[in-house]
mmCIF file of C-alpha atoms in Angstrom:
data_model
loop_
_atom_site.group_PDB
_atom_site.id
_atom_site.type_symbol
_atom_site.label_atom_id
_atom_site.label_comp_id
_atom_site.label_asym_id
_atom_site.label_seq_id
_atom_site.Cartn_x
_atom_site.Cartn_y
_atom_site.Cartn_z
ATOM 1 C CA MET A 982 191.901 295.141 -17.408
ATOM 2 C CA GLU A 983 190.314 291.960 -15.884
ATOM 3 C CA ILE A 984 191.886 291.803 -12.448
ATOM 4 C CA LEU A 985 192.083 289.169 -9.758
ATOM 5 C CA PHE A 986 191.484 290.141 -5.793
ATOM 6 C CA VAL A 987 191.166 289.123 -2.523
ATOM 7 C CA ARG A 988 190.390 290.022 0.437
ATOM 8 C CA ARG A 989 192.564 287.983 3.090
ATOM 9 C CA SER A 990 189.928 288.850 6.367
ATOM 10 C CA LYS A 991 187.276 287.155 4.463
ATOM 11 C CA LEU A 992 189.468 284.106 2.242
ATOM 12 C CA TYR A 993 186.975 285.732 -0.921
ATOM 13 C CA ILE A 994 188.487 285.483 -4.025
ATOM 14 C CA CYS A 995 186.256 288.008 -6.310
ATOM 15 C CA THR A 996 187.415 287.939 -10.606
ATOM 16 C CA ALA A 997 186.225 289.481 -13.231
ATOM 17 C CA LEU A 998 186.808 286.795 -15.719
ATOM 18 C CA MET A 999 183.555 284.102 -15.440
ATOM 19 C CA CYS A 1000 182.186 281.124 -17.544
ATOM 20 C CA SER A 1001 180.429 278.061 -16.712
ATOM 21 C CA ILE A 1002 181.554 274.717 -17.297
ATOM 22 C CA TYR A 1003 180.184 271.736 -18.916
ATOM 23 C CA ILE A 1004 181.792 268.759 -17.027
ATOM 24 C CA LEU A 1005 184.407 267.154 -19.732
ATOM 25 C CA GLN A 1006 182.202 263.726 -20.680
ATOM 26 C CA SER A 1007 180.119 266.729 -21.719
ATOM 27 C CA ILE A 1008 182.577 268.607 -23.704
ATOM 28 C CA SER A 1009 183.445 264.837 -25.434
ATOM 29 C CA LEU A 1010 179.809 264.525 -26.310
ATOM 30 C CA GLU A 1011 179.577 267.723 -28.304
ATOM 31 C CA LEU A 1012 182.925 267.307 -30.230
ATOM 32 C CA SER A 1013 181.600 264.128 -31.298
ATOM 33 C CA ALA A 1014 178.576 265.300 -32.446
ATOM 34 C CA MET A 1015 179.970 267.859 -34.451
ATOM 35 C CA SER A 1016 182.668 265.493 -35.965
ATOM 36 C CA LEU A 1017 180.101 263.904 -37.467
ATOM 37 C CA HIS A 1018 178.408 266.763 -38.637
ATOM 38 C CA GLN A 1019 181.413 268.063 -40.109
ATOM 39 C CA GLU A 1020 182.066 264.529 -42.259
ATOM 40 C CA ASP A 1021 178.158 264.475 -43.104
ATOM 41 C CA SER A 1022 178.620 267.620 -44.750
ATOM 42 C CA THR A 1023 180.226 267.009 -47.927
ATOM 43 C CA GLN A 1024 179.131 269.432 -49.453
ATOM 44 C CA LYS A 1025 181.006 272.717 -46.925
ATOM 45 C CA ALA A 1026 183.909 274.287 -47.846
ATOM 46 C CA GLN A 1027 187.008 272.663 -46.008
ATOM 47 C CA THR A 1028 186.473 274.158 -42.095
ATOM 48 C CA LEU A 1029 189.090 276.511 -40.659
ATOM 49 C CA ILE A 1030 188.274 276.532 -37.042
ATOM 50 C CA SER A 1031 189.401 274.271 -35.049
ATOM 51 C CA GLN A 1032 186.279 272.260 -33.894
ATOM 52 C CA GLU A 1033 188.231 270.919 -30.372
ATOM 53 C CA GLN A 1034 190.304 273.805 -29.516
ATOM 54 C CA PHE A 1035 186.263 275.820 -30.667
ATOM 55 C CA SER A 1036 183.453 273.255 -28.735
ATOM 56 C CA LEU A 1037 185.969 274.026 -25.268
ATOM 57 C CA PHE A 1038 185.820 277.339 -24.656
ATOM 58 C CA LEU A 1039 181.357 277.359 -25.890
ATOM 59 C CA GLY A 1040 181.522 273.695 -23.895
ATOM 60 C CA VAL A 1041 181.585 275.504 -20.920
ATOM 61 C CA ASP A 1042 178.410 277.203 -21.419
ATOM 62 C CA THR A 1043 176.006 274.945 -19.636
ATOM 63 C CA GLN A 1044 173.015 276.581 -21.644
ATOM 64 C CA LEU A 1045 174.624 275.465 -24.789
ATOM 65 C CA THR A 1046 172.750 272.821 -26.757
ATOM 66 C CA GLU A 1047 174.369 271.062 -29.196
ATOM 67 C CA GLU A 1048 172.433 272.596 -32.169
ATOM 68 C CA GLN A 1049 173.305 275.905 -30.596
ATOM 69 C CA LEU A 1050 176.748 274.594 -30.491
ATOM 70 C CA ILE A 1051 176.947 273.212 -34.374
ATOM 71 C CA ALA A 1052 174.901 276.736 -35.401
ATOM 72 C CA SER A 1053 178.282 278.798 -33.285
ATOM 73 C CA LEU A 1054 180.798 277.374 -35.169
ATOM 74 C CA ASP A 1055 178.943 277.371 -39.066
ATOM 75 C CA ASP A 1056 178.646 280.922 -37.976
ATOM 76 C CA ILE A 1057 182.458 282.120 -37.596
ATOM 77 C CA GLU A 1058 183.473 279.619 -40.351
ATOM 78 C CA LYS A 1059 181.856 280.930 -42.990
ATOM 79 C CA PHE A 1060 183.410 284.502 -41.307
ATOM 80 C CA THR A 1061 187.000 283.280 -42.039
ATOM 81 C CA GLN A 1062 186.368 282.035 -44.694
ATOM 82 C CA LYS A 1063 185.257 284.740 -46.089
ATOM 83 C CA LEU A 1064 188.268 286.374 -43.745
ATOM 84 C CA ALA A 1065 190.602 283.799 -46.105
ATOM 85 C CA LYS A 1066 189.384 284.253 -49.152
ATOM 86 C CA ARG A 1067 189.908 288.299 -48.387
ATOM 87 C CA LYS A 1068 193.435 287.471 -47.352
ATOM 88 C CA GLN A 1069 194.490 287.149 -50.890
ATOM 89 C CA ARG A 1070 194.244 290.151 -52.346
ATOM 90 C CA TYR A 1071 196.441 292.193 -49.213
ATOM 91 C CA ARG A 1072 200.287 291.621 -50.013
ATOM 92 C CA SER A 1073 200.856 293.378 -46.938
ATOM 93 C CA GLU A 1074 199.941 290.085 -43.853
ATOM 94 C CA LYS A 1075 200.510 293.063 -41.184
ATOM 95 C CA GLN A 1076 197.339 295.521 -43.750
ATOM 96 C CA PHE A 1077 195.506 292.336 -43.795
ATOM 97 C CA LEU A 1078 196.077 291.911 -40.132
ATOM 98 C CA LYS A 1079 194.615 295.129 -39.260
ATOM 99 C CA TYR A 1080 191.784 294.658 -41.332
ATOM 100 C CA THR A 1081 191.238 291.491 -39.503
ATOM 101 C CA PHE A 1082 191.084 292.944 -36.037
ATOM 102 C CA TYR A 1083 188.944 295.489 -36.858
ATOM 103 C CA LYS A 1084 186.511 293.556 -38.440
ATOM 104 C CA ILE A 1085 185.782 291.483 -35.716
ATOM 105 C CA HIS A 1086 185.994 294.156 -33.553
ATOM 106 C CA ASN A 1087 183.568 295.728 -35.498
ATOM 107 C CA ARG A 1088 181.485 292.324 -36.244
ATOM 108 C CA TYR A 1089 181.575 290.453 -32.643
ATOM 109 C CA LEU A 1090 182.528 292.080 -29.942
ATOM 110 C CA LYS A 1091 180.652 295.010 -29.299
ATOM 111 C CA HIS A 1092 180.787 295.476 -25.480
ATOM 112 C CA TYR A 1093 183.618 295.205 -23.011
ATOM 113 C CA THR A 1094 181.515 292.946 -19.824
ATOM 114 C CA ALA A 1095 182.618 290.703 -16.886
ATOM 115 C CA HIS A 1096 182.338 287.819 -16.956
ATOM 116 C CA ALA A 1097 181.732 287.241 -20.813
ATOM 117 C CA SER A 1098 181.924 283.607 -22.006
ATOM 118 C CA LEU A 1099 182.220 282.800 -25.327
ATOM 119 C CA ASN A 1100 178.606 282.246 -26.070
ATOM 120 C CA ASP A 1101 177.932 285.858 -25.183
ATOM 121 C CA LEU A 1102 179.822 287.326 -27.358
ATOM 122 C CA LEU A 1103 178.025 284.941 -29.991
ATOM 123 C CA ASP A 1104 175.164 285.929 -29.215
ATOM 124 C CA LYS A 1105 175.639 289.480 -27.973
ATOM 125 C CA GLY A 1106 178.454 290.710 -28.580
ATOM 126 C CA GLN A 1107 179.518 290.728 -25.038
ATOM 127 C CA TYR A 1108 183.102 289.982 -23.982
ATOM 128 C CA ASP A 1109 186.150 290.254 -21.854
ATOM 129 C CA CYS A 1110 190.030 289.613 -22.329
ATOM 130 C CA ILE A 1111 189.994 286.826 -22.406
ATOM 131 C CA THR A 1112 186.776 285.235 -24.537
ATOM 132 C CA GLY A 1113 187.936 288.248 -27.004
ATOM 133 C CA SER A 1114 191.588 287.088 -27.383
ATOM 134 C CA ALA A 1115 190.503 283.920 -27.768
ATOM 135 C CA PHE A 1116 188.421 284.452 -30.131
ATOM 136 C CA TYR A 1117 191.312 286.682 -31.984
ATOM 137 C CA ALA A 1118 193.573 283.604 -31.339
ATOM 138 C CA LEU A 1119 190.820 280.952 -33.120
ATOM 139 C CA ILE A 1120 190.879 282.432 -36.597
ATOM 140 C CA LEU A 1121 194.592 283.957 -36.734
ATOM 141 C CA GLU A 1122 195.083 280.802 -36.003
ATOM 142 C CA ALA A 1123 192.895 279.277 -38.976
ATOM 143 C CA LEU A 1124 194.132 281.933 -40.788
ATOM 144 C CA GLU A 1125 197.729 281.504 -40.352
ATOM 145 C CA VAL A 1126 198.705 283.906 -38.923
ATOM 146 C CA ASP A 1127 201.447 282.978 -36.580
ATOM 147 C CA TYR A 1128 200.487 284.203 -32.354
ATOM 148 C CA ILE A 1129 201.365 284.213 -29.347
ATOM 149 C CA ILE A 1130 199.479 284.963 -26.199
ATOM 150 C CA LYS A 1131 200.406 286.098 -23.116
ATOM 151 C CA GLU A 1132 199.553 285.525 -19.738
ATOM 152 C CA LEU A 1133 200.212 288.155 -16.695
ATOM 153 C CA PRO A 1134 198.411 288.002 -14.041
ATOM 154 C CA TYR A 1135 195.636 290.193 -13.963
ATOM 155 C CA HIS A 1136 195.346 290.428 -18.007
ATOM 156 C CA VAL A 1137 195.730 287.976 -21.147
ATOM 157 C CA TYR A 1138 197.132 289.797 -24.746
ATOM 158 C CA LEU A 1139 198.071 288.446 -28.096
ATOM 159 C CA ILE A 1140 200.875 289.316 -30.332
ATOM 160 C CA ALA A 1141 201.367 288.449 -33.270
ATOM 161 C CA GLN A 1142 203.900 288.252 -35.974
ATOM 162 C CA PRO A 1143 203.091 289.331 -40.151
ATOM 163 C CA GLY A 1144 204.663 286.938 -42.616
ATOM 164 C CA ASP A 1145 206.666 289.628 -43.995
ATOM 165 C CA GLU A 1146 207.018 292.383 -41.242
ATOM 166 C CA LYS A 1147 210.226 291.838 -38.813
ATOM 167 C CA ALA A 1148 208.422 293.615 -36.203
ATOM 168 C CA PRO A 1149 205.519 292.042 -33.559
ATOM 169 C CA VAL A 1150 201.805 293.269 -33.499
ATOM 170 C CA LEU A 1151 199.802 294.227 -29.925
ATOM 171 C CA LEU A 1152 196.956 292.881 -30.473
ATOM 172 C CA GLU A 1153 194.665 294.108 -27.068
ATOM 173 C CA SER A 1154 190.963 293.278 -27.696
ATOM 174 C CA THR A 1155 189.620 294.824 -24.501
ATOM 175 C CA ASP A 1156 190.187 298.137 -27.097
ATOM 176 C CA ALA A 1157 188.177 298.905 -30.298
ATOM 177 C CA ARG A 1158 189.968 302.244 -31.482
ATOM 178 C CA SER A 1159 193.995 301.259 -31.311
ATOM 179 C CA GLY A 1160 194.468 297.745 -29.415
ATOM 180 C CA PHE A 1161 195.884 296.697 -33.268
ATOM 181 C CA VAL A 1162 199.260 298.107 -32.277
ATOM 182 C CA GLU A 1163 201.796 298.023 -34.667
ATOM 183 C CA GLU A 1164 204.476 301.156 -33.867
ATOM 184 C CA PRO A 1165 207.368 299.119 -32.367
ATOM 185 C CA GLU A 1166 208.492 302.350 -29.636
ATOM 186 C CA ARG A 1167 203.893 301.633 -28.977
ATOM 187 C CA VAL A 1168 204.225 297.850 -29.138
ATOM 188 C CA GLN A 1169 207.484 298.008 -26.357
ATOM 189 C CA GLU A 1170 205.636 300.977 -24.680
ATOM 190 C CA MET A 1171 202.382 298.218 -24.559
ATOM 191 C CA ILE A 1172 204.249 295.330 -23.211
ATOM 192 C CA ARG A 1173 206.896 297.757 -20.520
ATOM 193 C CA MET A 1174 202.634 299.429 -19.137
ATOM 194 C CA TYR A 1175 201.947 295.668 -18.904
ATOM 195 C CA ALA A 1176 204.638 294.616 -16.848
ATOM 196 C CA GLU A 1177 204.168 297.616 -14.090
ATOM 197 C CA ASP A 1178 200.911 296.688 -13.673
ATOM 198 C CA VAL A 1179 202.221 292.605 -12.770
ATOM 199 C CA GLN A 1180 204.269 294.591 -10.470
ATOM 200 C CA SER A 1181 201.248 297.287 -9.201
ATOM 201 C CA ASP A 1182 201.563 296.225 -5.363
ATOM 202 C CA GLN A 1183 197.805 297.548 -4.212
ATOM 203 C CA GLN A 1184 196.294 295.768 -1.191
ATOM 204 C CA ASP A 1185 193.336 294.460 -2.799
ATOM 205 C CA HIS A 1186 195.097 291.948 -5.519
ATOM 206 C CA TYR A 1187 195.778 289.535 -5.162
ATOM 207 C CA THR A 1188 199.655 289.178 -4.251
ATOM 208 C CA TYR A 1189 201.453 285.982 -5.740
ATOM 209 C CA ASN A 1190 205.211 284.718 -4.778
ATOM 210 C CA PHE A 1191 205.798 284.205 -8.567
ATOM 211 C CA VAL A 1192 206.270 285.456 -11.329
ATOM 212 C CA ILE A 1193 203.568 285.313 -14.225
ATOM 213 C CA ASP A 1194 204.482 286.107 -17.463
ATOM 214 C CA GLU A 1195 203.828 282.775 -19.811
ATOM 215 C CA GLU A 1196 203.786 282.410 -22.938
ATOM 216 C CA ILE A 1197 199.892 279.806 -23.424
ATOM 217 C CA GLY A 1198 198.394 278.690 -25.790
ATOM 218 C CA LEU A 1199 194.596 277.878 -26.775
ATOM 219 C CA LYS A 1200 194.007 275.125 -24.282
ATOM 220 C CA GLN A 1201 196.175 277.290 -21.468
ATOM 221 C CA LEU A 1202 193.853 280.511 -22.172
ATOM 222 C CA ALA A 1203 190.757 278.496 -22.051
ATOM 223 C CA ALA A 1204 191.857 276.762 -18.905
ATOM 224 C CA LEU A 1205 192.006 280.207 -18.053
ATOM 225 C CA ASN A 1206 188.261 280.357 -18.043
ATOM 226 C CA TYR A 1207 187.869 276.790 -15.595
ATOM 227 C CA TYR A 1208 189.783 278.247 -13.178
ATOM 228 C CA ASN A 1209 187.502 281.372 -12.831
ATOM 229 C CA GLU A 1210 184.393 279.623 -12.887
ATOM 230 C CA ALA A 1211 185.996 277.456 -9.634
ATOM 231 C CA VAL A 1212 186.808 280.910 -8.444
ATOM 232 C CA ASP A 1213 183.618 282.168 -8.630
ATOM 233 C CA HIS A 1214 182.311 279.282 -6.760
ATOM 234 C CA TYR A 1215 185.598 279.393 -3.801
ATOM 235 C CA ASN A 1216 183.428 283.478 -3.667
ATOM 236 C CA GLN A 1217 180.196 281.609 -2.877
ATOM 237 C CA GLN A 1218 181.324 278.872 -0.483
ATOM 238 C CA ASN A 1219 180.277 276.399 -3.381
ATOM 239 C CA LEU A 1220 183.601 274.056 -2.304
ATOM 240 C CA LYS A 1221 182.673 271.283 -3.726
ATOM 241 C CA LEU A 1222 182.576 272.401 -7.699
ATOM 242 C CA ALA A 1223 184.950 274.755 -6.871
ATOM 243 C CA THR A 1224 187.418 272.125 -7.323
ATOM 244 C CA GLN A 1225 185.456 270.061 -9.684
ATOM 245 C CA TYR A 1226 186.369 272.764 -11.960
ATOM 246 C CA LEU A 1227 190.093 273.853 -10.910
ATOM 247 C CA ASP A 1228 190.927 269.544 -11.330
ATOM 248 C CA TYR A 1229 189.308 269.943 -14.300
ATOM 249 C CA ALA A 1230 191.636 273.563 -15.260
ATOM 250 C CA SER A 1231 194.355 271.897 -13.865
ATOM 251 C CA TYR A 1232 193.825 269.081 -15.944
ATOM 252 C CA LEU A 1233 194.038 271.269 -19.316
ATOM 253 C CA TYR A 1234 197.073 273.954 -17.824
ATOM 254 C CA PRO A 1235 198.538 273.038 -14.236
ATOM 255 C CA ALA A 1236 200.011 276.537 -13.372
ATOM 256 C CA LYS A 1237 200.869 277.605 -9.781
ATOM 257 C CA ARG A 1238 197.997 279.636 -9.737
ATOM 258 C CA MET A 1239 195.718 276.286 -10.235
ATOM 259 C CA GLU A 1240 197.716 275.882 -6.866
ATOM 260 C CA THR A 1241 197.486 278.308 -4.837
ATOM 261 C CA LEU A 1242 193.370 277.773 -5.709
ATOM 262 C CA ARG A 1243 193.547 274.515 -4.374
ATOM 263 C CA LEU A 1244 195.836 275.197 -0.851
ATOM 264 C CA LEU A 1245 193.126 278.527 -0.285
ATOM 265 C CA ILE A 1246 189.979 276.111 -0.820
ATOM 266 C CA ASN A 1247 191.954 273.178 1.078
ATOM 267 C CA GLN A 1248 192.929 275.932 3.614
ATOM 268 C CA VAL A 1249 188.840 277.278 4.357
ATOM 269 C CA THR A 1250 187.411 272.661 3.810
ATOM 270 C CA ASN A 1251 189.557 271.719 6.726
ATOM 271 C CA ARG A 1252 188.444 274.899 9.233
ATOM 272 C CA PRO A 1253 185.424 273.670 10.516
ATOM 273 C CA MET A 1254 187.331 270.865 10.690
ATOM 274 C CA GLN A 1255 189.809 272.247 13.236
ATOM 275 C CA GLN A 1256 188.095 274.242 15.147
ATOM 276 C CA ALA A 1257 185.981 270.912 15.668
ATOM 277 C CA GLY A 1258 189.188 269.868 17.464
ATOM 278 C CA ARG A 1259 190.193 272.144 19.687
#
């Protein structure tokens, strides 16, 4: 699991979820370039993957060029097109979903790595719970499979609803062997386990004074990437950059955890003033 810690004595937060960020203007430029590229590619099959959502995740990598971004979209688009064709062979959407879960894991999700961006996933097979869940969600949405993203204080996971099944299935992106949980009893057991982790009272965990147990969308999931980049810069005491990342995360998803981090940043920012006034 990805866990957010705080060492109160040093006002230090460390996170196992990291990625970098483009400024909003850069993301807009990349989106425009990709849209033009797609319009010019009249011979291509119909696009399934959302360019805007895909770019929002890839756009956090400051080293990514426009050409690399377009190439990554082309790669995942071709892969999704193949899945869409294969879907037609299955009478059971749940069986197709199970095939898709492990196909994605075998093809793309090679090594669980803290601080992995979506570009790390596509380029090196490295992933964490946010990027793994985001990758699944992007493809499930393209394949028109209903799903929800569950946000907890220290983890995210997916719940999918096959169209031919009453019971949902749980998709744990960080579990390559048994992450497709289809038995209703096991699904409920996993949800209870996550709830126990939420309520964990370990001393080195950041303790929120509010509940985080939300159903979120891809935009909000992307915001958690920017939020955790803000956390990383806060750790390094790069408060200006931390604030910029946090501002964009809050723009995408004005969640309570964003304001909690903002308060911590403000406390550190104001401390020199308070000391000077003594």
